[in-house]
Tab-separated table of C-alpha atoms in Angstrom:
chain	number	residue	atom	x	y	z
U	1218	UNK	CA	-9.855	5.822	-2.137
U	1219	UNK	CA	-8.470	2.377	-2.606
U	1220	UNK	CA	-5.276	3.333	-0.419
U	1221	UNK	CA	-7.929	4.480	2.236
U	1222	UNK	CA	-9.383	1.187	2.171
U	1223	UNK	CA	-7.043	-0.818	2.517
U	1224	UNK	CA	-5.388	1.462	5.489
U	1225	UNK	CA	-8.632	0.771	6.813
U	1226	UNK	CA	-9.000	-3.035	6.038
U	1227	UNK	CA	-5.124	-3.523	6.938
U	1228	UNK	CA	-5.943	-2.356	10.582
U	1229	UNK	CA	-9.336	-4.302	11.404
U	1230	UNK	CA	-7.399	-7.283	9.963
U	1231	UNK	CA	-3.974	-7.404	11.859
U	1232	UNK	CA	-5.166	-4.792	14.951
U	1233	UNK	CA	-1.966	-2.891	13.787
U	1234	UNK	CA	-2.448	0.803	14.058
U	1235	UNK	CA	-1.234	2.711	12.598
U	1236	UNK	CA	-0.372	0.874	9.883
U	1237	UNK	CA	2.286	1.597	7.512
U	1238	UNK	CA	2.020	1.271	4.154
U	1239	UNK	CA	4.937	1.588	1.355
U	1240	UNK	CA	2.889	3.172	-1.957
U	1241	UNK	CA	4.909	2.805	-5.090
U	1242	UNK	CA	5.537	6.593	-6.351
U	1243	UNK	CA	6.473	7.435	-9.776
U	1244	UNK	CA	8.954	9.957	-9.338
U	1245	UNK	CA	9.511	11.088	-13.281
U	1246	UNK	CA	7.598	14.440	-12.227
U	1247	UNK	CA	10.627	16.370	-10.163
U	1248	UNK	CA	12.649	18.569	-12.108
U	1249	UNK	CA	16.177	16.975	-13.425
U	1250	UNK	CA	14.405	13.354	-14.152
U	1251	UNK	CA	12.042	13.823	-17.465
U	1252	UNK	CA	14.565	13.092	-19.899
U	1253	UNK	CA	15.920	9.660	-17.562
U	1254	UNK	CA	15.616	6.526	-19.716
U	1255	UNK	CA	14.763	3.822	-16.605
U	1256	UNK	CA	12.189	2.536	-14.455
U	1257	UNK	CA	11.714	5.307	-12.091
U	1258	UNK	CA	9.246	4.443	-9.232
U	1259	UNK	CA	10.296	4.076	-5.461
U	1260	UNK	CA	8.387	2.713	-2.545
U	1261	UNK	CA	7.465	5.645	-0.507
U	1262	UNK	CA	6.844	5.366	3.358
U	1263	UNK	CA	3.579	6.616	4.844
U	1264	UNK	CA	1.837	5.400	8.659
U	1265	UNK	CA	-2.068	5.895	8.677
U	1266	UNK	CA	-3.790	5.882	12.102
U	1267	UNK	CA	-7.466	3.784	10.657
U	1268	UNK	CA	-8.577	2.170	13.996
U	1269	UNK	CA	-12.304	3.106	14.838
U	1270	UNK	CA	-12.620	5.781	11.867
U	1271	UNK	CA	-15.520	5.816	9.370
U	1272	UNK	CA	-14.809	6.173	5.807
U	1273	UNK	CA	-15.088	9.500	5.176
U	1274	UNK	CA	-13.226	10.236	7.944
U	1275	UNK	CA	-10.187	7.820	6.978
U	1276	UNK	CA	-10.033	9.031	3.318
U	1277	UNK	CA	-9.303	12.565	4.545
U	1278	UNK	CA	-6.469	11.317	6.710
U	1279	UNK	CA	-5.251	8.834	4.190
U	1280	UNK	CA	-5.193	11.250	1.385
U	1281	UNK	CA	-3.338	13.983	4.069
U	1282	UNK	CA	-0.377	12.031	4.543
U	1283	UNK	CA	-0.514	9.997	1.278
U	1284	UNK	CA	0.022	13.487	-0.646
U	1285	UNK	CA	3.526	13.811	1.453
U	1286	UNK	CA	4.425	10.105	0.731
U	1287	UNK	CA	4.211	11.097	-2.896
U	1288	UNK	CA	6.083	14.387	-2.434
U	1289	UNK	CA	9.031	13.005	-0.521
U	1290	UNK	CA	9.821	9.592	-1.809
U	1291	UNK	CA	13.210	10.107	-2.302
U	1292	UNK	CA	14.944	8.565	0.644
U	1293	UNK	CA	18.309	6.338	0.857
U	1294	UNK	CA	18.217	3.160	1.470
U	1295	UNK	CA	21.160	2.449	3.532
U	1296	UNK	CA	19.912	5.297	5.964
U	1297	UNK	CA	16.404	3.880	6.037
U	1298	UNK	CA	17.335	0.675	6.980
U	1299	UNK	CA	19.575	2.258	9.814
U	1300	UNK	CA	16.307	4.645	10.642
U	1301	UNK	CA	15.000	0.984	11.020
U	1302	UNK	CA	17.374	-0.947	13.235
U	1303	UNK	CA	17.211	2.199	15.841
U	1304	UNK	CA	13.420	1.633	16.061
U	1305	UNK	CA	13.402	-1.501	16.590
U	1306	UNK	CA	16.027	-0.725	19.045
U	1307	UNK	CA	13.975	1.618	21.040
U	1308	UNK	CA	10.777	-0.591	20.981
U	1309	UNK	CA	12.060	-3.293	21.489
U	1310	UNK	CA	10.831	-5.261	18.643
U	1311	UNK	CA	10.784	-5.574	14.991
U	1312	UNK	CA	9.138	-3.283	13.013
U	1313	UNK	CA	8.020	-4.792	9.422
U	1314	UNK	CA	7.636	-2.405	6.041
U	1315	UNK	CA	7.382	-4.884	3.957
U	1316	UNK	CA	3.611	-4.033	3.168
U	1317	UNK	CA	2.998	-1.833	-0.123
U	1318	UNK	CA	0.463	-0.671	-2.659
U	1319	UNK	CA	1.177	-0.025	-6.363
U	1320	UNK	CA	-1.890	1.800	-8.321
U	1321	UNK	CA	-1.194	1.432	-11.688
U	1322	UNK	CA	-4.027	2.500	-13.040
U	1323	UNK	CA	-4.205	5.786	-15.753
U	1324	UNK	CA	-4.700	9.035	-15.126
U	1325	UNK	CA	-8.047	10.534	-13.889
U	1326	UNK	CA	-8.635	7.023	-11.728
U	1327	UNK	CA	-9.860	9.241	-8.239
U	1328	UNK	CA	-12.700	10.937	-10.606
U	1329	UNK	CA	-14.801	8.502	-11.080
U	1330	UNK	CA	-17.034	6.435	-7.982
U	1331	UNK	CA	-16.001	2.715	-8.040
U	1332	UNK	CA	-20.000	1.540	-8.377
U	1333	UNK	CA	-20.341	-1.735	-6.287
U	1334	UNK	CA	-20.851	-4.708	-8.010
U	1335	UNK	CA	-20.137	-8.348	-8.159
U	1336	UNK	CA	-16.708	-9.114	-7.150
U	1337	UNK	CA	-14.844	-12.424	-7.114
U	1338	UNK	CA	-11.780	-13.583	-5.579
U	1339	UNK	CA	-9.333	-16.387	-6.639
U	1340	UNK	CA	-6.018	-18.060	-6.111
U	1341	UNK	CA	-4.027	-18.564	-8.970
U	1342	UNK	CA	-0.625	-19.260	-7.772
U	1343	UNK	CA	1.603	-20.498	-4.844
U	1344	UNK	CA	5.271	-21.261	-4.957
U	1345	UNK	CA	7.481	-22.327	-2.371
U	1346	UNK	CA	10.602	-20.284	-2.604
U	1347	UNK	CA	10.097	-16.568	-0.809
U	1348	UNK	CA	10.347	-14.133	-3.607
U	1349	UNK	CA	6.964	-12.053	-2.441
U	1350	UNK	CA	7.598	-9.222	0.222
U	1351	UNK	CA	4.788	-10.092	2.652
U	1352	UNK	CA	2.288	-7.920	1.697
U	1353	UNK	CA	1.927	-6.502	-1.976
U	1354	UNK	CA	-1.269	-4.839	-3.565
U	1355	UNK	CA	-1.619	-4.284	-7.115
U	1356	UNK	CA	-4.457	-2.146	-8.591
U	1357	UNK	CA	-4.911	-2.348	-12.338
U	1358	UNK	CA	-7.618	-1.307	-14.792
U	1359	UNK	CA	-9.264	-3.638	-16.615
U	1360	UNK	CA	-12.330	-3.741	-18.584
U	1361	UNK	CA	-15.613	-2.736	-16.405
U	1362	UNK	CA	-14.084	-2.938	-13.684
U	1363	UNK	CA	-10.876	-2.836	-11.007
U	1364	UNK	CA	-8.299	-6.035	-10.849
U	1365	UNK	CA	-6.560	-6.020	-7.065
U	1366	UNK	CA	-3.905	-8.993	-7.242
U	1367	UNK	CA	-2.822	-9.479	-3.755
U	1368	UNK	CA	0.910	-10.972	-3.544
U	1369	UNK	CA	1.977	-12.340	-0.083
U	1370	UNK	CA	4.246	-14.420	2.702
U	1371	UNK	CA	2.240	-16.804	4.056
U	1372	UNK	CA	4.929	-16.699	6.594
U	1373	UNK	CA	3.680	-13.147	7.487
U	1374	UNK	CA	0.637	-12.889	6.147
U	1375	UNK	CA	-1.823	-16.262	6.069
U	1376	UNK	CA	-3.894	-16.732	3.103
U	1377	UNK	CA	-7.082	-16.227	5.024
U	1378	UNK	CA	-5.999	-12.971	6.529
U	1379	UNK	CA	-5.739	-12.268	2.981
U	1380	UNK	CA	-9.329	-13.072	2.038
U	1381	UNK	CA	-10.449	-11.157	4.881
U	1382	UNK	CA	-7.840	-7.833	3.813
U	1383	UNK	CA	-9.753	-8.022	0.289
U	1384	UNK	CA	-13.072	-8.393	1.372
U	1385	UNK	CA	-12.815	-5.535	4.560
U	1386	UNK	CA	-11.778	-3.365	1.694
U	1387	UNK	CA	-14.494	-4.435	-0.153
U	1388	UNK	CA	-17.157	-3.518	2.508
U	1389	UNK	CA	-15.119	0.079	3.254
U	1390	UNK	CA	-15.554	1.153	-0.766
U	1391	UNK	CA	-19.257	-0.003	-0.682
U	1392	UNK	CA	-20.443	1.567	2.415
């Protein structure tokens, strides 16, 4: 739901669609990789068409192509950033996929309804040296409620587009 949302928010905010979205995918689940000792997560790749759809109708479509995302996140990195320069060959311009969304909440986290409810938002860092990719959501459980900590480039991604990214995604989850 929160992936849907902020598909959804991402595209009324930067008029980018489809947008595309890197989720962080724990891949421990394929066969050969239970018994590795390591961080095992990779950034999948997913696109998500969100212009001018309602809810409902986004969450189906997110949830369609997020299921592959999670399936297939096994890619190369030399040969993705090749898959990259071509299309930006082709169009003409460069294509960014530096936004992504990390859910690290537990299991069971789709079952419940997130209830509206009061919500606050504030800055608590800012550093000068670029360390951030431009876009990076985290979802995290905490007591009563959801913490999103939004991590950005204000070179790509202002601070008040980021206001507006949290709050759209606000309004999508509340109806």
């Amino acid at each position: 739901m929160l992936l849907a949302a902020y598909a959804g928010a991402l595209t009324r905010v930067t008029g980018v669609d489809p947008v595309v979205i890197r989720p962080i995918v724990s891949n421990r689940f394929r066969p050969g990789l239970a018994g590795v000792v390591c961080t095992l997560a990779q950034a999948g790749l997913l696109s998500v068409p969100a212009a001018g759809l309602r809810f409902p109708e986004l969450l189906e479509r997110t949830r369609r192509v997020t299921m592959a995302a999670y399936k297939y996140a096994y890619f190369h990195h030399t040969q993705m950033e090749r898959l990259r320069d071509r299309v930006n060959a082709e169009r003409g311009v460069e294509i960014e996929l530096g936004c992504y969304f990390n859910d690290r909440r537990g299991p069971g986290r789709d079952e419940a309804p997130i209830e509206p409810g009061e919500s606050a938002l504030r800055w608590v860092a800012a550093q000068d040296a670029p360390s951030f990719e431009p876009l990076f959501v985290h979802v995290d459980d905490a007591p009563g409620t959801l913490r999103l900590s939004l991590y950005l480039d204000a070179a790509h991604f202002s601070p008040a587009a980021a206001e507006e990214l949290m709050a759209g995604m606000e309004r999508l989850v509340a109806g």
